[in-house]
Short mmCIF file of C-alpha atoms in Angstrom, two decimals:
data_model
loop_
_atom_site.label_atom_id
_atom_site.label_comp_id
_atom_site.label_asym_id
_atom_site.label_seq_id
_atom_site.Cartn_x
_atom_site.Cartn_y
_atom_site.Cartn_z
CA MET A 3 69.69 100.96 87.91
CA VAL A 4 68.34 101.57 91.14
CA SER A 5 64.55 101.05 91.91
CA ASP A 6 63.04 103.98 93.74
CA ASP A 7 63.28 102.68 97.16
CA ARG A 8 60.62 104.66 99.58
CA THR A 9 58.26 102.28 101.51
CA ALA A 10 54.74 103.90 102.17
CA THR A 11 55.74 104.98 105.07
CA GLU A 12 58.60 107.26 103.89
CA ALA A 13 57.90 111.04 102.54
CA PRO A 14 60.12 111.75 99.78
CA VAL A 15 62.91 112.88 100.67
CA GLU A 16 63.98 117.05 101.32
CA HIS A 17 67.27 118.33 100.95
CA LEU A 18 68.44 119.62 104.45
CA SER A 19 70.62 122.33 105.00
CA LEU A 20 73.46 121.80 107.11
CA GLU A 21 72.21 123.09 110.40
CA GLU A 22 69.00 120.97 110.08
CA LEU A 23 70.55 117.87 110.10
CA GLU A 24 72.93 119.41 113.23
CA ALA A 25 69.66 120.34 114.68
CA ASP A 26 67.93 116.59 114.02
CA GLY A 27 71.00 114.96 115.31
CA ASP A 28 71.34 117.16 118.25
CA LEU A 29 67.20 116.18 118.94
CA ALA A 30 68.19 112.27 118.16
CA ALA A 31 70.90 111.69 120.78
CA ASP A 32 68.99 114.35 123.56
CA TYR A 33 66.14 111.70 122.93
CA ILE A 34 68.43 108.68 122.82
CA GLU A 35 70.32 110.25 125.81
CA GLY A 36 67.17 110.33 127.71
CA LEU A 37 66.37 106.50 126.77
CA LEU A 38 69.32 105.29 127.51
CA ASP A 39 69.29 106.82 131.65
CA ILE A 40 65.61 105.08 131.72
CA ALA A 41 67.37 101.87 131.19
CA ASP A 42 70.21 103.03 132.88
CA LEU A 43 72.63 102.50 130.57
CA ASP A 44 75.91 104.18 129.95
CA GLY A 45 76.70 105.06 126.49
CA ASP A 46 78.66 108.07 124.46
CA ILE A 47 77.12 109.57 121.93
CA ASP A 48 78.68 111.01 118.45
CA ILE A 49 77.19 112.97 116.32
CA ASP A 50 78.18 113.19 112.60
CA VAL A 51 76.72 114.24 109.03
CA ALA A 52 77.08 112.94 106.03
CA ASN A 53 75.56 112.16 102.48
CA GLY A 54 72.55 114.21 103.61
CA ARG A 55 71.35 112.50 106.53
CA ALA A 56 72.23 113.39 110.55
CA TYR A 57 73.90 109.79 112.02
CA VAL A 58 74.16 109.50 115.71
CA SER A 59 76.12 106.87 117.26
CA VAL A 60 76.20 104.79 120.98
CA THR A 61 79.31 103.85 121.76
CA GLY A 62 81.57 103.22 124.90
CA GLY A 63 78.82 101.05 127.84
CA ASP A 64 79.79 98.21 128.47
CA ALA A 65 78.42 94.61 127.29
CA GLU A 66 75.10 95.76 128.84
CA LEU A 67 74.50 98.19 126.01
CA ASP A 68 75.43 95.40 123.54
CA ARG A 69 71.97 93.66 124.84
CA LEU A 70 70.94 97.15 121.79
CA ALA A 71 73.09 96.48 119.17
CA GLY A 72 70.86 93.72 117.55
CA ALA A 73 69.78 94.54 113.97
CA ASP A 74 66.25 94.45 115.15
CA ALA A 75 67.03 96.76 118.40
CA VAL A 76 68.51 99.18 116.34
CA GLN A 77 65.70 99.48 113.88
CA ALA A 78 62.94 100.26 116.67
CA LEU A 79 65.39 102.44 117.68
CA GLN A 80 65.85 104.33 114.71
CA ASP A 81 62.17 104.09 114.46
CA LEU A 82 61.37 105.54 117.57
CA THR A 83 63.93 107.92 117.13
CA ARG A 84 62.28 109.45 113.90
CA LEU A 85 59.77 109.60 115.46
CA ALA A 86 60.81 111.53 118.31
CA VAL A 87 62.84 114.29 115.94
CA GLN A 88 59.62 114.78 113.63
CA ALA A 89 57.23 115.19 116.39
CA LYS A 90 59.63 118.62 117.37
CA THR A 91 60.49 119.39 113.67
CA GLY A 92 57.11 118.26 112.18
CA ARG A 93 59.11 116.76 109.14
CA PHE A 94 60.03 113.42 108.34
CA SER A 95 63.47 112.57 109.34
CA ARG A 96 65.76 109.96 107.43
CA LEU A 97 68.59 109.66 110.71
CA ILE A 98 71.23 107.07 110.82
CA VAL A 99 71.28 105.38 114.43
CA ASP A 100 74.28 102.82 115.05
CA VAL A 101 74.58 101.03 118.84
CA GLY A 102 77.95 99.58 118.92
CA GLY A 103 78.95 99.60 115.19
CA SER A 104 76.03 97.51 114.84
CA ARG A 105 75.61 99.18 111.50
CA ASP A 106 79.46 98.54 110.12
CA ALA A 107 78.66 94.84 111.82
CA ARG A 108 75.69 95.16 109.19
CA ALA A 109 76.70 96.57 105.99
CA THR A 110 79.84 93.92 106.11
CA GLU A 111 77.11 90.84 106.57
CA LEU A 112 75.41 93.03 103.17
CA LYS A 113 78.39 92.41 101.13
CA ARG A 114 79.00 88.84 102.25
CA MET A 115 75.03 88.40 101.05
CA VAL A 116 75.87 90.28 97.44
CA ASP A 117 79.15 88.41 97.37
CA ALA A 118 76.91 85.16 97.29
CA ALA A 119 73.68 86.81 95.07
CA VAL A 120 76.40 87.33 92.21
CA ALA A 121 78.34 84.07 92.58
CA GLN A 122 74.65 82.88 91.96
CA ILE A 123 74.48 84.60 88.57
CA ALA A 124 77.99 84.29 87.56
CA ALA A 125 77.43 80.70 88.22
CA GLY A 126 74.27 80.94 85.99
CA ARG A 127 71.19 81.84 87.94
CA ASP A 128 68.68 84.06 86.42
CA ALA A 129 67.95 86.04 89.19
CA VAL A 130 69.15 85.71 93.47
CA GLU A 131 66.17 87.09 95.29
CA LEU A 132 68.01 88.45 98.83
CA GLU A 133 66.27 88.13 102.69
CA PRO A 134 63.76 91.02 103.40
CA MET A 135 65.69 94.19 105.13
CA SER A 136 64.91 97.77 105.84
CA SER A 137 65.31 101.08 103.07
CA TYR A 138 68.58 101.90 104.55
CA GLU A 139 70.40 98.67 104.08
CA ARG A 140 68.19 98.03 100.30
CA LYS A 141 70.06 101.29 99.57
CA LEU A 142 73.69 99.82 100.55
CA VAL A 143 72.90 96.74 98.73
CA HIS A 144 72.17 98.71 95.41
CA ASP A 145 74.40 100.70 95.74
CA ASP A 146 77.07 97.74 95.75
CA VAL A 147 74.97 95.25 93.52
CA ALA A 148 75.60 98.74 90.16
CA GLU A 149 79.28 98.60 91.77
CA ARG A 150 79.92 95.44 90.48
CA GLY A 151 77.55 95.93 87.30
CA TYR A 152 74.73 93.69 87.99
CA HIS A 153 71.06 95.26 88.08
CA SER A 154 69.28 95.67 91.56
CA GLU A 155 65.22 96.29 92.10
CA SER A 156 63.40 96.21 95.65
CA ARG A 157 59.92 93.96 95.54
CA GLY A 158 57.25 93.76 97.99
CA GLU A 159 55.87 95.70 100.62
CA GLY A 160 57.00 96.96 104.45
CA ARG A 161 59.02 94.36 106.43
CA ASP A 162 58.28 92.02 103.35
CA ARG A 163 60.85 94.39 100.85
CA ARG A 164 63.45 93.12 99.26
CA LEU A 165 65.82 92.82 96.28
CA VAL A 166 66.45 91.00 93.25
CA ILE A 167 69.25 90.38 92.18
CA THR A 168 69.97 90.14 88.28
CA ARG A 169 72.46 90.28 85.41
CA GLY A 170 73.44 94.31 84.59
#
């Protein structure tokens, strides 16, 4: 079973049309392009829509772009971009920002964390508490845990919100 995983700052999920999601992606790309120009960084911006979200990826560039690919920097860029889109549309945006493949790298790291937690539970632990993570990351972990037949729930508030994994 997956718990409601919204944080206090997230609005209820709206089901947006493909056109609205594409518009969110375009607004986000324009905002990020402006930031890259200000920082004098090169990068290509790709927009995709899947699973009811707009995904905006910054790729290419050079080693300078790697400074933005850290988890905290990507999360901050995503938060700022969501606010910029919200300011233009008047509604909360659930768009996802990726820089240099950082989301895929983090998803792989999260799978390893779930592997370790499941191994600990199989060895006899009742529950394993993971490190705090963003709502997007918690969603990825919830899905992975459920696919493996285990249970996960979110605990805590704000930046301290984390998952606890138990037997299914």
